[in-house]
Amino acid sequence: MVNYEVVIIGGGQAGITMGYYLKMKKIPFVILEKNERVGDSWRKRYHSLILFTPRSYSSLPGLQMKGPVNEFPTKDDMADYLESYVKQFDIPVMCNTVINQLSKQQNGPFVLETNKGEIRAYQVIIATGAFQKPFIPNIIEKNQDTFQVHSSEYSSPFELPGKDILVVGGGNSGAQIAVELAKDRNVTLAISHKVKFLPLTIAWKSIFHWLEAFGLLFAGIDSRKGKWFKKQSDPIFGKELKALIKNRKIRVNPRVIEVDGQEVIFEDNSKRKFDSIIWSTGFVPSYDWVNIRDVISPEGKPIHTRGVTKVKGLYFIGLPWQYQRGSALVCGVRLDAEYLVPIIIQMLISILRLVNSSQGNACPS
Ligand SMILES: Cc1cc2nc3c(=O)[nH]c(=O)nc-3n(C[C@H](O)[C@H](O)[C@H](O)COP(=O)(O)OP(=O)(O)OC[C@H]3O[C@@H](n4cnc5c(N)ncnc54)[C@H](O)[C@@H]3O)c2cc1C
Protein backbone atom coordinates (compact mmCIF):
# COMPACT_ATOMS: atom_id res chain seq x y z
CA MET A 1 0.00 0.00 0.00
CA VAL A 2 1.46 3.34 -1.03
CA ASN A 3 0.23 6.33 0.97
CA TYR A 4 1.51 9.13 -1.23
CA GLU A 5 2.66 9.66 -4.78
CA VAL A 6 5.17 12.27 -3.61
CA VAL A 7 6.47 13.16 -0.13
CA ILE A 8 8.53 16.25 0.61
CA ILE A 9 10.61 16.03 3.81
CA GLY A 10 10.91 19.47 5.41
CA GLY A 11 8.48 22.39 5.34
CA GLY A 12 10.93 25.30 5.12
CA GLN A 13 11.10 27.64 2.14
CA ALA A 14 12.59 24.94 -0.11
CA GLY A 15 9.96 22.31 0.72
CA ILE A 16 7.01 24.65 0.35
CA THR A 17 8.31 26.09 -2.93
CA MET A 18 8.49 22.56 -4.26
CA GLY A 19 4.97 22.07 -2.89
CA TYR A 20 3.76 25.20 -4.70
CA TYR A 21 4.88 23.85 -8.09
CA LEU A 22 3.48 20.37 -7.47
CA LYS A 23 0.18 21.93 -6.42
CA MET A 24 0.10 24.04 -9.61
CA LYS A 25 0.56 20.83 -11.62
CA LYS A 26 -2.13 19.03 -9.56
CA ILE A 27 0.30 16.32 -8.39
CA PRO A 28 -0.83 14.75 -5.09
CA PHE A 29 1.79 15.16 -2.36
CA VAL A 30 2.33 15.92 1.31
CA ILE A 31 5.03 17.83 3.15
CA LEU A 32 6.24 16.27 6.41
CA GLU A 33 7.66 18.82 8.87
CA LYS A 34 9.10 18.11 12.29
CA ASN A 35 8.41 21.55 13.75
CA GLU A 36 5.09 22.64 15.25
CA ARG A 37 4.58 25.45 12.73
CA VAL A 38 5.76 26.31 9.24
CA GLY A 39 8.42 29.03 9.61
CA ASP A 40 9.75 27.73 12.92
CA SER A 41 13.28 27.29 11.58
CA TRP A 42 13.32 31.12 11.21
CA ARG A 43 11.47 31.75 14.51
CA LYS A 44 14.10 29.76 16.40
CA ARG A 45 17.01 31.87 15.11
CA TYR A 46 18.49 34.70 17.22
CA HIS A 47 16.10 37.51 18.11
CA SER A 48 17.84 40.37 16.32
CA LEU A 49 18.22 38.53 13.00
CA ILE A 50 17.35 40.67 10.01
CA LEU A 51 17.56 39.14 6.56
CA PHE A 52 20.29 40.41 4.22
CA THR A 53 17.88 40.01 1.30
CA PRO A 54 15.21 42.75 0.97
CA ARG A 55 11.53 41.79 0.69
CA SER A 56 11.72 41.70 -3.11
CA TYR A 57 14.42 38.99 -2.81
CA SER A 58 12.78 37.28 0.18
CA SER A 59 9.61 36.22 -1.60
CA LEU A 60 8.62 32.89 -3.08
CA PRO A 61 6.85 32.37 -6.43
CA GLY A 62 3.29 33.64 -6.66
CA LEU A 63 3.19 35.78 -3.49
CA GLN A 64 5.17 38.94 -2.82
CA MET A 65 5.98 39.49 0.85
CA LYS A 66 3.93 42.42 2.19
CA GLY A 67 5.69 45.72 2.96
CA PRO A 68 8.14 48.02 1.16
CA VAL A 69 10.09 45.93 -1.36
CA ASN A 70 13.46 47.49 -0.50
CA GLU A 71 13.17 46.97 3.25
CA PHE A 72 14.81 44.06 5.02
CA PRO A 73 12.44 41.68 6.81
CA THR A 74 13.02 40.38 10.31
CA LYS A 75 13.25 36.63 10.89
CA ASP A 76 9.71 36.68 12.32
CA ASP A 77 8.38 38.51 9.23
CA MET A 78 9.92 35.71 7.19
CA ALA A 79 8.47 32.97 9.40
CA ASP A 80 4.97 34.48 9.25
CA TYR A 81 5.27 34.99 5.50
CA LEU A 82 6.06 31.27 5.00
CA GLU A 83 3.07 30.33 7.13
CA SER A 84 0.77 32.64 5.15
CA TYR A 85 2.20 31.25 1.89
CA VAL A 86 1.17 27.72 2.83
CA LYS A 87 -2.33 28.96 3.71
CA GLN A 88 -2.69 31.05 0.54
CA PHE A 89 -1.94 28.12 -1.78
CA ASP A 90 -3.45 25.45 0.45
CA ILE A 91 -0.19 23.49 0.51
CA PRO A 92 -0.59 20.31 2.60
CA VAL A 93 1.93 20.29 5.46
CA MET A 94 1.80 17.66 8.21
CA CYS A 95 3.57 19.31 11.17
CA ASN A 96 5.06 17.59 14.24
CA THR A 97 6.18 14.76 11.97
CA VAL A 98 9.80 13.64 12.26
CA ILE A 99 11.37 11.35 9.72
CA ASN A 100 13.72 9.06 11.62
CA GLN A 101 14.66 6.86 8.70
CA LEU A 102 14.30 6.87 4.94
CA SER A 103 14.84 3.61 3.08
CA LYS A 104 13.70 2.01 -0.15
CA GLN A 105 12.44 -1.44 -0.91
CA GLN A 106 14.09 -3.13 -3.87
CA ASN A 107 11.83 -2.45 -6.88
CA GLY A 108 9.38 -0.94 -4.42
CA PRO A 109 8.42 2.37 -2.87
CA PHE A 110 10.33 4.57 -0.44
CA VAL A 111 9.65 3.81 3.22
CA LEU A 112 9.64 6.65 5.74
CA GLU A 113 9.81 5.71 9.41
CA THR A 114 8.21 8.60 11.28
CA ASN A 115 7.15 9.35 14.86
CA LYS A 116 3.60 8.82 13.54
CA GLY A 117 4.24 5.45 11.94
CA GLU A 118 5.36 4.23 8.54
CA ILE A 119 4.64 6.16 5.36
CA ARG A 120 5.33 4.97 1.82
CA ALA A 121 5.86 7.05 -1.27
CA TYR A 122 6.77 6.59 -4.93
CA GLN A 123 8.94 9.71 -4.91
CA VAL A 124 10.68 11.67 -2.15
CA ILE A 125 12.16 15.16 -2.13
CA ILE A 126 14.55 15.95 0.73
CA ALA A 127 14.21 19.60 1.76
CA THR A 128 15.65 19.48 5.26
CA GLY A 129 17.90 22.52 4.87
CA ALA A 130 21.63 23.07 4.95
CA PHE A 131 21.70 24.38 8.51
CA GLN A 132 20.56 21.48 10.68
CA LYS A 133 23.59 20.32 12.68
CA PRO A 134 25.75 22.99 14.39
CA PHE A 135 29.49 22.63 13.87
CA ILE A 136 31.86 23.46 16.73
CA PRO A 137 35.56 22.73 16.17
CA ASN A 138 37.00 20.00 18.32
CA ILE A 139 39.24 22.32 20.39
CA ILE A 140 37.26 22.99 23.53
CA GLU A 141 37.23 19.68 25.33
CA LYS A 142 39.16 20.90 28.33
CA ASN A 143 36.90 23.86 28.93
CA GLN A 144 34.07 23.91 31.43
CA ASP A 145 34.55 27.37 32.92
CA THR A 146 33.36 29.73 30.20
CA PHE A 147 29.77 30.13 29.03
CA GLN A 148 29.63 28.87 25.45
CA VAL A 149 26.89 28.66 22.87
CA HIS A 150 26.62 27.94 19.15
CA SER A 151 25.09 30.76 17.09
CA SER A 152 22.11 28.48 16.28
CA GLU A 153 21.29 28.35 20.01
CA TYR A 154 22.09 31.98 20.80
CA SER A 155 18.97 34.12 21.11
CA SER A 156 19.86 37.49 22.66
CA PRO A 157 22.61 39.38 24.61
CA PHE A 158 20.67 38.94 27.89
CA GLU A 159 21.64 35.29 28.12
CA LEU A 160 25.40 35.97 27.93
CA PRO A 161 27.20 36.44 31.24
CA GLY A 162 30.06 38.93 31.60
CA LYS A 163 31.54 41.81 29.70
CA ASP A 164 34.24 40.18 27.55
CA ILE A 165 32.73 38.26 24.70
CA LEU A 166 34.43 36.27 21.97
CA VAL A 167 32.57 35.60 18.73
CA VAL A 168 34.30 32.88 16.69
CA GLY A 169 33.62 32.96 12.94
CA GLY A 170 33.32 35.80 10.48
CA GLY A 171 30.27 34.80 8.47
CA ASN A 172 27.08 36.84 8.31
CA SER A 173 25.67 35.43 11.59
CA GLY A 174 28.95 36.05 13.45
CA ALA A 175 29.11 39.57 12.05
CA GLN A 176 25.51 40.42 13.00
CA ILE A 177 25.88 38.99 16.51
CA ALA A 178 29.22 40.80 17.08
CA VAL A 179 27.64 44.10 15.98
CA GLU A 180 24.67 43.56 18.29
CA LEU A 181 26.90 42.79 21.30
CA ALA A 182 29.31 45.66 20.66
CA LYS A 183 26.64 48.11 21.94
CA ASP A 184 27.59 47.41 25.56
CA ARG A 185 30.20 44.62 25.65
CA ASN A 186 33.88 44.24 24.81
CA VAL A 187 33.68 42.13 21.69
CA THR A 188 36.49 40.22 20.02
CA LEU A 189 35.82 38.54 16.69
CA ALA A 190 38.06 35.62 15.71
CA ILE A 191 38.30 35.26 11.95
CA SER A 192 40.24 32.60 10.06
CA HIS A 193 40.20 34.29 6.65
CA LYS A 194 40.27 37.76 5.11
CA VAL A 195 36.73 39.09 5.19
CA LYS A 196 35.13 40.70 2.15
CA PHE A 197 32.39 43.26 2.77
CA LEU A 198 29.60 44.03 0.34
CA PRO A 199 27.16 46.89 0.94
CA LEU A 200 23.52 45.89 1.33
CA THR A 201 22.50 48.52 -1.22
CA ILE A 202 24.24 50.39 -4.03
CA ALA A 203 22.47 53.37 -5.62
CA TRP A 204 19.30 52.62 -3.60
CA LYS A 205 19.12 49.11 -5.02
CA SER A 206 19.83 45.86 -3.17
CA ILE A 207 23.17 44.21 -3.82
CA PHE A 208 21.09 41.21 -4.92
CA HIS A 209 19.60 43.36 -7.68
CA TRP A 210 23.13 44.02 -8.94
CA LEU A 211 24.25 40.40 -8.57
CA GLU A 212 21.24 39.43 -10.69
CA ALA A 213 21.82 42.26 -13.19
CA PHE A 214 25.44 41.12 -13.70
CA GLY A 215 24.22 37.58 -14.32
CA LEU A 216 25.86 36.13 -11.19
CA LEU A 217 23.08 35.38 -8.71
CA PHE A 218 21.39 32.65 -10.75
CA ALA A 219 24.33 31.60 -12.98
CA GLY A 220 24.53 27.80 -13.21
CA ILE A 221 27.64 26.04 -11.88
CA ASP A 222 28.33 24.80 -15.42
CA SER A 223 28.56 28.36 -16.80
CA ARG A 224 31.72 30.52 -16.84
CA LYS A 225 30.19 33.12 -14.51
CA GLY A 226 28.79 30.47 -12.17
CA LYS A 227 32.15 28.69 -11.92
CA TRP A 228 33.90 31.98 -11.12
CA PHE A 229 31.27 33.06 -8.59
CA LYS A 230 31.37 29.72 -6.76
CA LYS A 231 35.12 30.11 -6.17
CA GLN A 232 34.63 33.44 -4.35
CA SER A 233 34.41 33.38 -0.56
CA ASP A 234 31.07 34.43 0.90
CA PRO A 235 31.01 38.16 1.67
CA ILE A 236 29.61 39.86 4.74
CA PHE A 237 26.60 41.89 3.71
CA GLY A 238 26.48 45.39 5.18
CA LYS A 239 29.20 47.73 6.44
CA GLU A 240 28.35 47.99 10.16
CA LEU A 241 30.99 45.49 11.23
CA LYS A 242 33.63 47.17 9.07
CA ALA A 243 32.90 50.53 10.72
CA LEU A 244 33.01 49.09 14.25
CA ILE A 245 36.33 47.36 13.54
CA LYS A 246 37.73 50.61 12.11
CA ASN A 247 36.59 52.55 15.21
CA ARG A 248 38.11 49.85 17.44
CA LYS A 249 34.74 49.01 18.95
CA ILE A 250 35.26 45.40 17.86
CA ARG A 251 38.68 43.82 18.06
CA VAL A 252 39.69 41.26 15.43
CA ASN A 253 41.84 38.26 16.35
CA PRO A 254 43.04 35.36 14.19
CA ARG A 255 41.65 31.83 14.31
CA VAL A 256 41.13 30.13 17.68
CA ILE A 257 43.33 27.05 18.00
CA GLU A 258 42.58 25.98 21.56
CA VAL A 259 40.33 26.74 24.51
CA ASP A 260 41.76 25.68 27.85
CA GLY A 261 39.72 26.57 30.90
CA GLN A 262 38.85 30.25 30.53
CA GLU A 263 41.89 30.84 28.34
CA VAL A 264 41.54 31.06 24.58
CA ILE A 265 44.65 30.57 22.44
CA PHE A 266 44.74 32.17 19.00
CA GLU A 267 46.75 31.23 15.92
CA ASP A 268 49.30 33.99 16.60
CA ASN A 269 49.90 32.36 20.04
CA SER A 270 48.24 35.24 21.89
CA LYS A 271 46.06 34.18 24.86
CA ARG A 272 43.05 35.82 26.48
CA LYS A 273 40.26 35.08 28.91
CA PHE A 274 36.60 35.65 28.03
CA ASP A 275 33.36 35.48 30.00
CA SER A 276 31.36 34.08 27.07
CA ILE A 277 32.09 32.53 23.69
CA ILE A 278 29.70 32.32 20.76
CA TRP A 279 30.68 29.72 18.20
CA SER A 280 29.43 31.07 14.90
CA THR A 281 31.27 28.34 13.09
CA GLY A 282 28.59 27.10 10.75
CA PHE A 283 26.88 23.81 10.20
CA VAL A 284 27.60 20.34 8.86
CA PRO A 285 25.25 18.16 6.81
CA SER A 286 23.14 15.71 8.78
CA TYR A 287 21.72 12.85 6.78
CA ASP A 288 22.33 9.87 9.11
CA TRP A 289 18.64 9.06 8.75
CA VAL A 290 18.97 8.43 4.98
CA ASN A 291 19.50 4.70 4.70
CA ILE A 292 19.79 4.32 0.93
CA ARG A 293 23.02 3.54 -0.92
CA ASP A 294 24.64 6.03 -3.32
CA VAL A 295 22.73 9.03 -1.94
CA ILE A 296 25.09 10.36 0.75
CA SER A 297 28.88 10.51 0.27
CA PRO A 298 31.33 9.17 2.91
CA GLU A 299 31.80 12.85 3.89
CA GLY A 300 28.08 13.07 4.61
CA LYS A 301 27.15 15.20 1.60
CA PRO A 302 24.30 14.55 -0.87
CA ILE A 303 25.39 12.94 -4.15
CA HIS A 304 23.32 14.56 -6.88
CA THR A 305 23.24 16.46 -10.15
CA ARG A 306 21.01 19.53 -9.95
CA GLY A 307 19.15 17.87 -7.08
CA VAL A 308 18.56 14.56 -8.89
CA THR A 309 20.13 11.56 -7.14
CA LYS A 310 21.22 8.25 -8.66
CA VAL A 311 18.20 6.60 -7.01
CA LYS A 312 15.16 7.01 -9.22
CA GLY A 313 12.47 9.11 -7.59
CA LEU A 314 14.74 10.67 -4.94
CA TYR A 315 15.69 14.35 -5.06
CA PHE A 316 17.14 17.21 -3.00
CA ILE A 317 16.06 20.83 -2.95
CA GLY A 318 17.53 23.85 -1.15
CA LEU A 319 21.18 22.72 -1.05
CA PRO A 320 23.85 25.44 -1.14
CA TRP A 321 24.98 25.71 -4.75
CA GLN A 322 22.60 22.94 -5.76
CA TYR A 323 22.92 24.56 -9.19
CA GLN A 324 23.42 28.30 -8.59
CA ARG A 325 24.23 30.78 -5.79
CA GLY A 326 20.53 31.38 -5.20
CA SER A 327 19.79 27.66 -4.65
CA ALA A 328 19.82 28.00 -0.84
CA LEU A 329 18.38 31.51 -0.80
CA VAL A 330 14.71 32.46 -0.71
CA CYS A 331 14.93 34.13 -4.10
CA GLY A 332 16.62 31.28 -5.97
CA VAL A 333 15.03 28.05 -4.79
CA ARG A 334 12.22 28.41 -7.34
CA LEU A 335 14.65 27.83 -10.25
CA ASP A 336 15.73 24.46 -8.87
CA ALA A 337 12.10 23.52 -8.13
CA GLU A 338 11.11 24.45 -11.70
CA TYR A 339 13.89 22.19 -12.99
CA LEU A 340 12.76 19.22 -10.87
CA VAL A 341 9.02 19.37 -11.53
CA PRO A 342 9.00 17.92 -15.11
CA ILE A 343 11.40 15.15 -13.98
CA ILE A 344 9.04 14.27 -11.11
CA ILE A 345 5.99 14.28 -13.42
CA GLN A 346 7.73 12.09 -15.98
CA MET A 347 8.79 9.64 -13.28
CA LEU A 348 5.28 9.55 -11.83
CA ILE A 349 3.79 8.71 -15.22
CA SER A 350 6.20 5.82 -15.72
CA ILE A 351 5.69 4.53 -12.15
CA LEU A 352 1.90 4.62 -12.47
CA ARG A 353 2.07 2.83 -15.82
CA LEU A 354 4.21 0.12 -14.25
CA VAL A 355 1.93 -0.18 -11.22
CA ASN A 356 -1.17 -0.44 -13.41
CA SER A 357 0.40 -3.13 -15.58
CA SER A 358 1.70 -5.20 -12.66
CA GLN A 359 -1.15 -4.43 -10.19
CA GLY A 360 1.49 -4.25 -7.45
CA ASN A 361 3.69 -1.75 -5.71
CA ALA A 362 6.43 -1.98 -8.28
CA CYS A 363 8.79 0.91 -8.86
CA PRO A 364 11.46 1.18 -11.53
CA SER A 365 14.77 0.67 -9.73
C1 LIG B 1 21.29 32.91 10.26
C2 LIG B 1 20.83 32.73 8.83
C3 LIG B 1 20.44 33.85 8.10
C4 LIG B 1 20.00 33.71 6.78
N1 LIG B 1 19.60 34.82 6.10
C5 LIG B 1 19.14 34.69 4.82
C6 LIG B 1 18.67 35.84 4.08
O1 LIG B 1 18.74 36.97 4.55
N2 LIG B 1 18.16 35.65 2.84
C7 LIG B 1 18.11 34.42 2.25
O2 LIG B 1 17.62 34.29 1.12
N3 LIG B 1 18.58 33.31 2.92
C8 LIG B 1 19.08 33.42 4.17
N4 LIG B 1 19.53 32.30 4.85
C9 LIG B 1 19.66 31.02 4.11
C10 LIG B 1 18.35 30.25 3.92
O3 LIG B 1 17.40 31.04 3.26
C11 LIG B 1 17.75 29.74 5.24
O4 LIG B 1 18.68 28.92 5.90
C12 LIG B 1 16.47 28.94 5.03
O5 LIG B 1 15.90 28.65 6.29
C13 LIG B 1 16.71 27.64 4.26
O6 LIG B 1 15.46 27.07 3.95
P1 LIG B 1 15.29 25.51 3.77
O7 LIG B 1 13.86 25.26 3.49
O8 LIG B 1 16.29 24.99 2.81
O9 LIG B 1 15.72 24.94 5.19
P2 LIG B 1 15.02 25.17 6.64
O10 LIG B 1 14.43 26.52 6.75
O11 LIG B 1 16.07 24.76 7.61
O12 LIG B 1 13.85 24.12 6.58
C14 LIG B 1 14.08 22.74 6.65
C15 LIG B 1 12.92 22.13 7.39
O13 LIG B 1 13.09 20.72 7.43
C16 LIG B 1 12.65 20.26 8.69
N5 LIG B 1 13.31 18.98 8.95
C17 LIG B 1 14.63 18.74 9.07
N6 LIG B 1 14.86 17.44 9.32
C18 LIG B 1 13.65 16.84 9.34
C19 LIG B 1 13.23 15.50 9.54
N7 LIG B 1 14.11 14.50 9.76
N8 LIG B 1 11.90 15.23 9.51
C20 LIG B 1 11.01 16.23 9.28
N9 LIG B 1 11.35 17.50 9.08
C21 LIG B 1 12.66 17.81 9.10
C22 LIG B 1 13.06 21.35 9.66
O14 LIG B 1 12.28 21.33 10.83
C23 LIG B 1 12.86 22.62 8.84
O15 LIG B 1 11.62 23.24 9.07
C24 LIG B 1 19.98 32.42 6.17
C25 LIG B 1 20.40 31.31 6.91
C26 LIG B 1 20.83 31.46 8.24
C27 LIG B 1 21.28 30.24 9.00
Coordinates of C-alpha atoms and ligand atoms in Angstrom, one line a residue, residues 8-16 32-42 44-46 49-54 57-58 72-73 78 82 94 96-101 126-132 151-152 172-173 176 208 237 283 286 289 317-319 325-333, ligand 1:
I8 CA 8.5 16.3 0.6
I9 CA 10.6 16.0 3.8
G10 CA 10.9 19.5 5.4
G11 CA 8.5 22.4 5.3
G12 CA 10.9 25.3 5.1
Q13 CA 11.1 27.6 2.1
A14 CA 12.6 24.9 -0.1
G15 CA 10.0 22.3 0.7
I16 CA 7.0 24.6 0.4
L32 CA 6.2 16.3 6.4
E33 CA 7.7 18.8 8.9
K34 CA 9.1 18.1 12.3
N35 CA 8.4 21.6 13.8
E36 CA 5.1 22.6 15.2
R37 CA 4.6 25.5 12.7
V38 CA 5.8 26.3 9.2
G39 CA 8.4 29.0 9.6
D40 CA 9.8 27.7 12.9
S41 CA 13.3 27.3 11.6
W42 CA 13.3 31.1 11.2
K44 CA 14.1 29.8 16.4
R45 CA 17.0 31.9 15.1
Y46 CA 18.5 34.7 17.2
L49 CA 18.2 38.5 13.0
I50 CA 17.4 40.7 10.0
L51 CA 17.6 39.1 6.6
F52 CA 20.3 40.4 4.2
T53 CA 17.9 40.0 1.3
P54 CA 15.2 42.7 1.0
Y57 CA 14.4 39.0 -2.8
S58 CA 12.8 37.3 0.2
F72 CA 14.8 44.1 5.0
P73 CA 12.4 41.7 6.8
M78 CA 9.9 35.7 7.2
L82 CA 6.1 31.3 5.0
M94 CA 1.8 17.7 8.2
N96 CA 5.1 17.6 14.2
T97 CA 6.2 14.8 12.0
V98 CA 9.8 13.6 12.3
I99 CA 11.4 11.3 9.7
N100 CA 13.7 9.1 11.6
Q101 CA 14.7 6.9 8.7
I126 CA 14.5 15.9 0.7
A127 CA 14.2 19.6 1.8
T128 CA 15.6 19.5 5.3
G129 CA 17.9 22.5 4.9
A130 CA 21.6 23.1 5.0
F131 CA 21.7 24.4 8.5
Q132 CA 20.6 21.5 10.7
S151 CA 25.1 30.8 17.1
S152 CA 22.1 28.5 16.3
N172 CA 27.1 36.8 8.3
S173 CA 25.7 35.4 11.6
Q176 CA 25.5 40.4 13.0
F208 CA 21.1 41.2 -4.9
F237 CA 26.6 41.9 3.7
F283 CA 26.9 23.8 10.2
S286 CA 23.1 15.7 8.8
W289 CA 18.6 9.1 8.8
I317 CA 16.1 20.8 -3.0
G318 CA 17.5 23.8 -1.1
L319 CA 21.2 22.7 -1.1
R325 CA 24.2 30.8 -5.8
G326 CA 20.5 31.4 -5.2
S327 CA 19.8 27.7 -4.6
A328 CA 19.8 28.0 -0.8
L329 CA 18.4 31.5 -0.8
V330 CA 14.7 32.5 -0.7
C331 CA 14.9 34.1 -4.1
G332 CA 16.6 31.3 -6.0
V333 CA 15.0 28.0 -4.8
Ligands
LIG1 C1 21.3 32.9 10.3 C2 20.8 32.7 8.8 C3 20.4 33.9 8.1 C4 20.0 33.7 6.8 N1 19.6 34.8 6.1 C5 19.1 34.7 4.8 C6 18.7 35.8 4.1 O1 18.7 37.0 4.5 N2 18.2 35.6 2.8 C7 18.1 34.4 2.3 O2 17.6 34.3 1.1 N3 18.6 33.3 2.9 C8 19.1 33.4 4.2 N4 19.5 32.3 4.9 C9 19.7 31.0 4.1 C10 18.3 30.2 3.9 O3 17.4 31.0 3.3 C11 17.8 29.7 5.2 O4 18.7 28.9 5.9 C12 16.5 28.9 5.0 O5 15.9 28.7 6.3 C13 16.7 27.6 4.3 O6 15.5 27.1 3.9 P1 15.3 25.5 3.8 O7 13.9 25.3 3.5 O8 16.3 25.0 2.8 O9 15.7 24.9 5.2 P2 15.0 25.2 6.6 O10 14.4 26.5 6.7 O11 16.1 24.8 7.6 O12 13.8 24.1 6.6 C14 14.1 22.7 6.6 C15 12.9 22.1 7.4 O13 13.1 20.7 7.4 C16 12.6 20.3 8.7 N5 13.3 19.0 8.9 C17 14.6 18.7 9.1 N6 14.9 17.4 9.3 C18 13.7 16.8 9.3 C19 13.2 15.5 9.5 N7 14.1 14.5 9.8 N8 11.9 15.2 9.5 C20 11.0 16.2 9.3 N9 11.4 17.5 9.1 C21 12.7 17.8 9.1 C22 13.1 21.3 9.7 O14 12.3 21.3 10.8 C23 12.9 22.6 8.8 O15 11.6 23.2 9.1 C24 20.0 32.4 6.2 C25 20.4 31.3 6.9 C26 20.8 31.5 8.2 C27 21.3 30.2 9.0

